[in-house]
Coordinates of C-alpha atoms and ligand atoms in Angstrom, one line a residue:
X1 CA 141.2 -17.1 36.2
X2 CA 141.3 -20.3 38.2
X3 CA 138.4 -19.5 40.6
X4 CA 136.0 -17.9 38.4
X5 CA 132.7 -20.0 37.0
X6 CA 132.9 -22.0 40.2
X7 CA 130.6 -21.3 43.4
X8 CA 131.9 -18.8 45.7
X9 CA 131.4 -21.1 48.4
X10 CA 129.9 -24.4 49.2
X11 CA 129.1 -24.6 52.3
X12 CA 125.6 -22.6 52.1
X13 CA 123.8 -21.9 48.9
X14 CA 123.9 -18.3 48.0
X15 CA 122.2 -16.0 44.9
X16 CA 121.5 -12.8 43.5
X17 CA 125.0 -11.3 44.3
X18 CA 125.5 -7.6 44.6
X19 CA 129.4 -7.0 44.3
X20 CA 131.0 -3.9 45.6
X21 CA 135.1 -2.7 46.5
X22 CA 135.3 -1.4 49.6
X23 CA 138.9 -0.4 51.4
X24 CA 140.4 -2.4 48.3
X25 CA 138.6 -5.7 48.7
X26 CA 136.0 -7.6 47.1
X27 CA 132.2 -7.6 49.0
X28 CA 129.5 -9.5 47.8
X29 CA 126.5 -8.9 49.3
X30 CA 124.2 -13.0 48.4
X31 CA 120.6 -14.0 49.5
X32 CA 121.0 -16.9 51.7
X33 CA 118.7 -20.0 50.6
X34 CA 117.5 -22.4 52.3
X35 CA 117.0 -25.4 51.3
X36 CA 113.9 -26.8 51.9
X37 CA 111.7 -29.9 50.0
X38 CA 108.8 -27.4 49.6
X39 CA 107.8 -26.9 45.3
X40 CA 108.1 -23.7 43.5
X41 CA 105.5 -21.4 42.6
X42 CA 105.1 -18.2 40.3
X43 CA 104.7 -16.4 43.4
X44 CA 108.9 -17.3 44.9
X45 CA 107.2 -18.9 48.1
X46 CA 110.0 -21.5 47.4
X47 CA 112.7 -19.0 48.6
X48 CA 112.5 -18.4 52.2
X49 CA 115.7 -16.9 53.2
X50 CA 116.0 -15.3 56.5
X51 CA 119.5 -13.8 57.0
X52 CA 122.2 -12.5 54.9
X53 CA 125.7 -13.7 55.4
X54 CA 128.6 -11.2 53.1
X55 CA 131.5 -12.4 51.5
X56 CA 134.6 -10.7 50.7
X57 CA 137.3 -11.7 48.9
X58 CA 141.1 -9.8 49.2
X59 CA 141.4 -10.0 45.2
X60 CA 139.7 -11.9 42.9
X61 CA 142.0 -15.0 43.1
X62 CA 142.2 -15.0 46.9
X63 CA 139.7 -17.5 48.6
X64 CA 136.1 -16.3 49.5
X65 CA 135.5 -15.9 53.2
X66 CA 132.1 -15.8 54.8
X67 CA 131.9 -13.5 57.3
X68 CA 128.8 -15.1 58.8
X69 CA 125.6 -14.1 59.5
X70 CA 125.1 -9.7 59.0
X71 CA 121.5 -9.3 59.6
X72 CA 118.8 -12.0 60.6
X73 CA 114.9 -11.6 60.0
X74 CA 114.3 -12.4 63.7
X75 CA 116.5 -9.0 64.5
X76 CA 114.2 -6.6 61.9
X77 CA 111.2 -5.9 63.5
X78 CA 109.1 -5.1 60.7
X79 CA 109.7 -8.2 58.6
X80 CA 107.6 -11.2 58.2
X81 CA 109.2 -13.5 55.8
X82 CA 111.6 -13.9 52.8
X83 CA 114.9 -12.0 52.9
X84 CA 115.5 -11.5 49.3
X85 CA 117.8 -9.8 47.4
X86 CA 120.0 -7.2 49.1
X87 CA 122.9 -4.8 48.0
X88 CA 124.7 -2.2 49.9
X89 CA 126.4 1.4 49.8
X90 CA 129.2 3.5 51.6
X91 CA 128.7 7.2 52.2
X92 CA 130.5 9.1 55.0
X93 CA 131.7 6.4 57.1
X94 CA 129.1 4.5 57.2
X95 CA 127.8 0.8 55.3
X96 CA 124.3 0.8 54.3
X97 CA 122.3 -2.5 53.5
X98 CA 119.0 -2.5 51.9
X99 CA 117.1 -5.8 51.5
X100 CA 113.7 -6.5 50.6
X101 CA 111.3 -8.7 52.5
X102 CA 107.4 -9.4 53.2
X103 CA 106.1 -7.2 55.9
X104 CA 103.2 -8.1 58.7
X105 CA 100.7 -8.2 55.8
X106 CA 103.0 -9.7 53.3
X107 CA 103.6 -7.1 51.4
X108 CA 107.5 -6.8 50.1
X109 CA 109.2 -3.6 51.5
X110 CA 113.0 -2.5 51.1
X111 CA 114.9 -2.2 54.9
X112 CA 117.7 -0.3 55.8
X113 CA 120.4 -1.3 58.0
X114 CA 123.5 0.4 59.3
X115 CA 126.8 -0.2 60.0
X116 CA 131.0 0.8 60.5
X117 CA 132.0 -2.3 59.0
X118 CA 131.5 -3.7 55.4
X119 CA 130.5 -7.3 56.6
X120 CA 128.8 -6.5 59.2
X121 CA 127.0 -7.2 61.5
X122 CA 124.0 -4.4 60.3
X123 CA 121.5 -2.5 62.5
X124 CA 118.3 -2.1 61.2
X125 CA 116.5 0.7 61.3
X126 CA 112.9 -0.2 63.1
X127 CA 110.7 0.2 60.1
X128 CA 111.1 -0.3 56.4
X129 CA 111.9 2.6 54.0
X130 CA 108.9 5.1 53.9
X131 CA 107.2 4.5 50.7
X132 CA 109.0 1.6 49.7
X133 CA 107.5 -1.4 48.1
X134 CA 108.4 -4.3 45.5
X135 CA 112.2 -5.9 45.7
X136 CA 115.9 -6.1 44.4
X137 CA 117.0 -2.8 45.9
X138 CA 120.3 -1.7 43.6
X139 CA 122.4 1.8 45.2
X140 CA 124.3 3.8 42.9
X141 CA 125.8 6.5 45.0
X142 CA 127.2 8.8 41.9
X143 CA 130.5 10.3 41.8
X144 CA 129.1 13.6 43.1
X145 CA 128.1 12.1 45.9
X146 CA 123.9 11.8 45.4
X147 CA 122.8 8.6 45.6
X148 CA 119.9 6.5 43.9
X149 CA 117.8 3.5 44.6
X150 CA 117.0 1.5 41.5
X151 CA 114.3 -2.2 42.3
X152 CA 111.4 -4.1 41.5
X153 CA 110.3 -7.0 40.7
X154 CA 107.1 -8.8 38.1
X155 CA 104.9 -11.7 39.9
X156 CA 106.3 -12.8 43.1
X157 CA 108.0 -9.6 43.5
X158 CA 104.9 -7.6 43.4
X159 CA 105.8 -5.1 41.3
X160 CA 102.6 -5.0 39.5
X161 CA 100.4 -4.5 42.1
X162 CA 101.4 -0.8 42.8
X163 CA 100.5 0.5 39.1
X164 CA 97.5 2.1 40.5
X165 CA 100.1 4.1 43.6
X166 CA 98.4 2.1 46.3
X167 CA 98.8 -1.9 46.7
X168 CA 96.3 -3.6 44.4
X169 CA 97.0 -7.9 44.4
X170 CA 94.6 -7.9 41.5
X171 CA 95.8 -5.4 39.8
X172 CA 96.2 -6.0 35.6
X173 CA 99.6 -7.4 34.7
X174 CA 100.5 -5.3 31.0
X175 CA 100.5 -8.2 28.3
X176 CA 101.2 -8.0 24.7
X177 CA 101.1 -4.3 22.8
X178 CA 101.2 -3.0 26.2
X179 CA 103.9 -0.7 27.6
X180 CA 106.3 -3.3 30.0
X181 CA 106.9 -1.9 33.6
X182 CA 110.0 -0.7 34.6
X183 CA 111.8 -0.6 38.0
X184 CA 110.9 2.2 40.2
X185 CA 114.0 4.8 40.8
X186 CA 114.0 7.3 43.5
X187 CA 117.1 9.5 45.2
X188 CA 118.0 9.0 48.2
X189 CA 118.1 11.5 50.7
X190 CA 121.7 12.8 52.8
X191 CA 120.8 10.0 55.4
X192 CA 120.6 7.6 53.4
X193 CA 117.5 5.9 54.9
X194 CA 114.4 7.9 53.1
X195 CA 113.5 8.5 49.5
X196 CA 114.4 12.3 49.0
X197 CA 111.2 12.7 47.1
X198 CA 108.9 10.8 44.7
X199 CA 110.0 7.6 42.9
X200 CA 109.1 7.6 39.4
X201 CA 108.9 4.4 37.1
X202 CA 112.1 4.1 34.4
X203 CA 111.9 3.9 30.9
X204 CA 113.4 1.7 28.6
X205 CA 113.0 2.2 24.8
X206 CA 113.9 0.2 22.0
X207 CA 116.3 1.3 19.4
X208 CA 113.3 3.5 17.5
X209 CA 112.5 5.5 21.1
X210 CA 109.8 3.6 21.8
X211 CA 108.9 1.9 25.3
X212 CA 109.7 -2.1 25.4
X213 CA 106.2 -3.4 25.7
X214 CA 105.2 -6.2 28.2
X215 CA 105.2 -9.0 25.5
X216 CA 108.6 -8.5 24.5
X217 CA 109.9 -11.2 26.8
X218 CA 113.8 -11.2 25.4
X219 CA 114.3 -7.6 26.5
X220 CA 111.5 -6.4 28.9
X221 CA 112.3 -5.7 32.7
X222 CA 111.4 -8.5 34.8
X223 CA 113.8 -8.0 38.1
X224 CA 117.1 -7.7 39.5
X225 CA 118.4 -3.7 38.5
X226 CA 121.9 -3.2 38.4
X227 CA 123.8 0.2 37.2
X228 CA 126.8 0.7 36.5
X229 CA 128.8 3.9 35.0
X230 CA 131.2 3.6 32.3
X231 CA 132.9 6.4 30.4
X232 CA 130.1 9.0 32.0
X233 CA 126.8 6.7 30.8
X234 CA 124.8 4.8 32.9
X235 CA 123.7 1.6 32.2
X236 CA 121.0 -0.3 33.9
X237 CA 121.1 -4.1 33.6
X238 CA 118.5 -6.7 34.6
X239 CA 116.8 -10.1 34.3
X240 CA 114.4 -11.1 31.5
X241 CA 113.0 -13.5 34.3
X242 CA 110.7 -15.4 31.9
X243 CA 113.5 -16.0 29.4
X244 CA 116.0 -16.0 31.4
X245 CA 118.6 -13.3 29.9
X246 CA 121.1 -10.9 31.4
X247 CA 120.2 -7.8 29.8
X248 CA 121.0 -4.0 29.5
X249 CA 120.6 -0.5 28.5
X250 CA 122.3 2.8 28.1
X251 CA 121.2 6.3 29.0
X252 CA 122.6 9.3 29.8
X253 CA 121.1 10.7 33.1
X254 CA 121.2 8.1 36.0
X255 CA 117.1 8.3 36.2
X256 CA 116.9 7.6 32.3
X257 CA 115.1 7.4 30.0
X258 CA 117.4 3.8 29.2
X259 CA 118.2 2.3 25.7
X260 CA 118.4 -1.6 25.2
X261 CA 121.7 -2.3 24.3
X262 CA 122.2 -5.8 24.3
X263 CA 122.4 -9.2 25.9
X264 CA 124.9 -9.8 28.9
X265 CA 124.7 -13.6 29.5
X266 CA 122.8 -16.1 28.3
X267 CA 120.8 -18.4 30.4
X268 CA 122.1 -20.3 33.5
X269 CA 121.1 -23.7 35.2
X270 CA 117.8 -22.8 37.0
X271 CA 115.1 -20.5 36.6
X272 CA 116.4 -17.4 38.1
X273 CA 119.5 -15.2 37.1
X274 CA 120.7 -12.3 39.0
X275 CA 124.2 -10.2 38.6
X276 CA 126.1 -7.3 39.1
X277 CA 129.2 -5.7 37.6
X278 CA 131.8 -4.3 39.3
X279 CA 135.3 -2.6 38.4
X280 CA 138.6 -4.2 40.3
X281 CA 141.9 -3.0 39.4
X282 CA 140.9 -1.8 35.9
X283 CA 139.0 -4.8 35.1
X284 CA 135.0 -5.4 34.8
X285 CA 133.5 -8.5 36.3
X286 CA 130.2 -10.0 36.3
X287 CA 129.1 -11.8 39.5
X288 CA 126.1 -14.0 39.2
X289 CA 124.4 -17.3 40.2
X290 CA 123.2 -20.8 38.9
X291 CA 122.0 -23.9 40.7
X292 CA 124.8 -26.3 39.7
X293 CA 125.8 -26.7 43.7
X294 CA 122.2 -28.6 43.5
X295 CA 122.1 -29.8 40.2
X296 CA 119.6 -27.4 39.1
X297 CA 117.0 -27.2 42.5
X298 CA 115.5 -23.6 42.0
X299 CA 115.9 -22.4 45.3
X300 CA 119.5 -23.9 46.2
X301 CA 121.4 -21.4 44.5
X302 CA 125.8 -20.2 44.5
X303 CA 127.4 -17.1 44.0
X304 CA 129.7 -17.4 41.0
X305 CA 131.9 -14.8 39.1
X306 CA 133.6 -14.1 35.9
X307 CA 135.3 -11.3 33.7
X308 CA 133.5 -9.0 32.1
X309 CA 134.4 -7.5 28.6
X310 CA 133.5 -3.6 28.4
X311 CA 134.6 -2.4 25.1
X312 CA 135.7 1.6 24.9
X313 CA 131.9 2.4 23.6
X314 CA 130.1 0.8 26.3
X315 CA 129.0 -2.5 24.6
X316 CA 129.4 -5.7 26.3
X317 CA 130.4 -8.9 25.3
X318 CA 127.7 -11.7 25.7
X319 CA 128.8 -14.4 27.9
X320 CA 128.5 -17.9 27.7
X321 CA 128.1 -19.1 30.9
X322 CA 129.2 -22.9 30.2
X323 CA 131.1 -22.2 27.8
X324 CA 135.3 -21.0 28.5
Ligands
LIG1 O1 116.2 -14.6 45.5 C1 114.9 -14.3 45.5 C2 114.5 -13.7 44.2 O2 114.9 -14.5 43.1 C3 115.3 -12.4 43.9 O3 114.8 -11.3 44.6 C4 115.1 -12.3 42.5 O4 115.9 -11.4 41.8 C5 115.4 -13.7 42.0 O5 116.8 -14.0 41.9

């Protein structure tokens, strides 16, 4: 218990951690900020990263290792700016990392890269994803071995603009009475690398059926998708961005529809929040981030992690994240 609710590691400043086992170690798969004295904006022009750097840990009380720099912007030729957050996959051999980041006209795109080894160092493929747009790319690959791409992100991450099918920057952003987005989901195909077919925008209903509408702030998706499986449901978890909550919902088909559930963590130090939850040796744990490393500097972010409680019907327990 010693190491949990402290940074992962100090010597960078790391965020939006995607947590995986692979060969029967801990992988966690951070944005890398950089810090920087420019001021924040509702666009994210404040986080800059350019390279991901993956951690593993041989249990969850070993020390955290970095394994240095895995993939850098200057290597991807397709990329612009602003390596945000990644996550990864294994199928048949192989390690698969998908990122998001602007393109050559700034326009956020998930990349795939490719490699034998969990931490890298990742090949990327020479263009981004066919048909991918908006950010926080989450894998699922499903215990019969199909596997599904679950992202987007409000503001910033752009996920507005693509209501229409093409890229709109005006476009409307849904306020009030009006239906809230929700990420896009698409399967993946054999290779890993394309969308099998269409993506389609999830649903998630409140606890009459309904869809969560856009002013519901507390419970609407905002960014950062997560999915887990417990006892044969799946349950997709996110940030509330504007209110800051870890949040998630339950459904019975990995492409929905999705019913909120509950409340996963209550706000951390900064603006952002950004998890996952992963199973190791028959416990659940939540990895996440704060900006205590920087005493609350937005973009100066660390990795943290602590036990999760699953109870036997899916619910989770809320977590206090100052609080033991
Ligand atoms: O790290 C940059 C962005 O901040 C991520 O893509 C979002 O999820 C938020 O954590």
């Amino acid at each position: 218990m010693s190491e949990q609710r402290k940074p992962l590691v100090s010597h960078i400043f790391t965020a939006d951690p995607s947590a995986h086992v692979f060969n029967g170690k801990i992988y966690v798969y951070p944005s890398h900020d950089i810090p920087h004295d420019g001021e924040d904006n509702d666009d994210g022009d404040e986080y800059r990263m350019e390279d991901y750097h993956i951690l593993s840990m041989d249990s969850v009380d070993a020390p955290c290792v970095d394994n240095g720099c895995a993939l850098h912007m200057k290597d991807v030729p397709w990329v612009s700016k602003q390596m945000w957050a990644p996550d990864a996959a294994y199928k048949d051999g192989k390690y698969y990392l998908y990122f998001p980041a602007r393109d050559k006209d700034g326009i956020f795109r998930i990349g795939v890269a490719v490699s034998d080894d969990p931490a890298g160092p990742f090949t990327p493929e020479e263009n981004y994803m066919p048909g991918s747009y908006s950010i926080d790319p989450a894998v699922l690959v499903d215990d019969d071995g199909r596997a599904y791409m679950y992202n987007g992100g409000l503001w910033g991450g752009q996920l507005e603009m693509w209501q229409s099918g093409s890229f709109d920057p005006n476009a409307h952003r849904p306020e009030g009475d009006e239906p809230a987005l929700g990420p896009v989901f698409g399967e993946l195909d054999a290779d890993m690398k394309h969308y099998k077919g269409e993506t389609k925008q999830l649903q998630i209903l409140d606890e009459n059926g309904k869809p969560l509408t856009a002013g519901d702030e507390d419970r609407r998706y905002f960014e950062g998708p997560w999915m887990h499986k417990f006892n044969g449901k799946y349950y997709l978890s996110y940030s509330t961005g504007t209110t800051h909550y870890l949040v998630y919902a339950e459904g019975n088909r990995p492409d929905g529809p999705f019913t909120y559930k509950g409340r996963i963590m209550e706000p951390v130090l900064g603006w952002t929040t950004h998890h996952s939850i992963v199973e190791y040796q028959g416990k659940w744990y939540l990895f996440y981030h704060d900006c205590e490393l920087s005493n609350g500097i937005n973009h100066r972010r660390c990795v943290k992690f602590t036990e999760l409680t699953i109870h036997e019907d899916g619910t989770i327990e809320t977590i206090r994240p100052y609080e033991k």
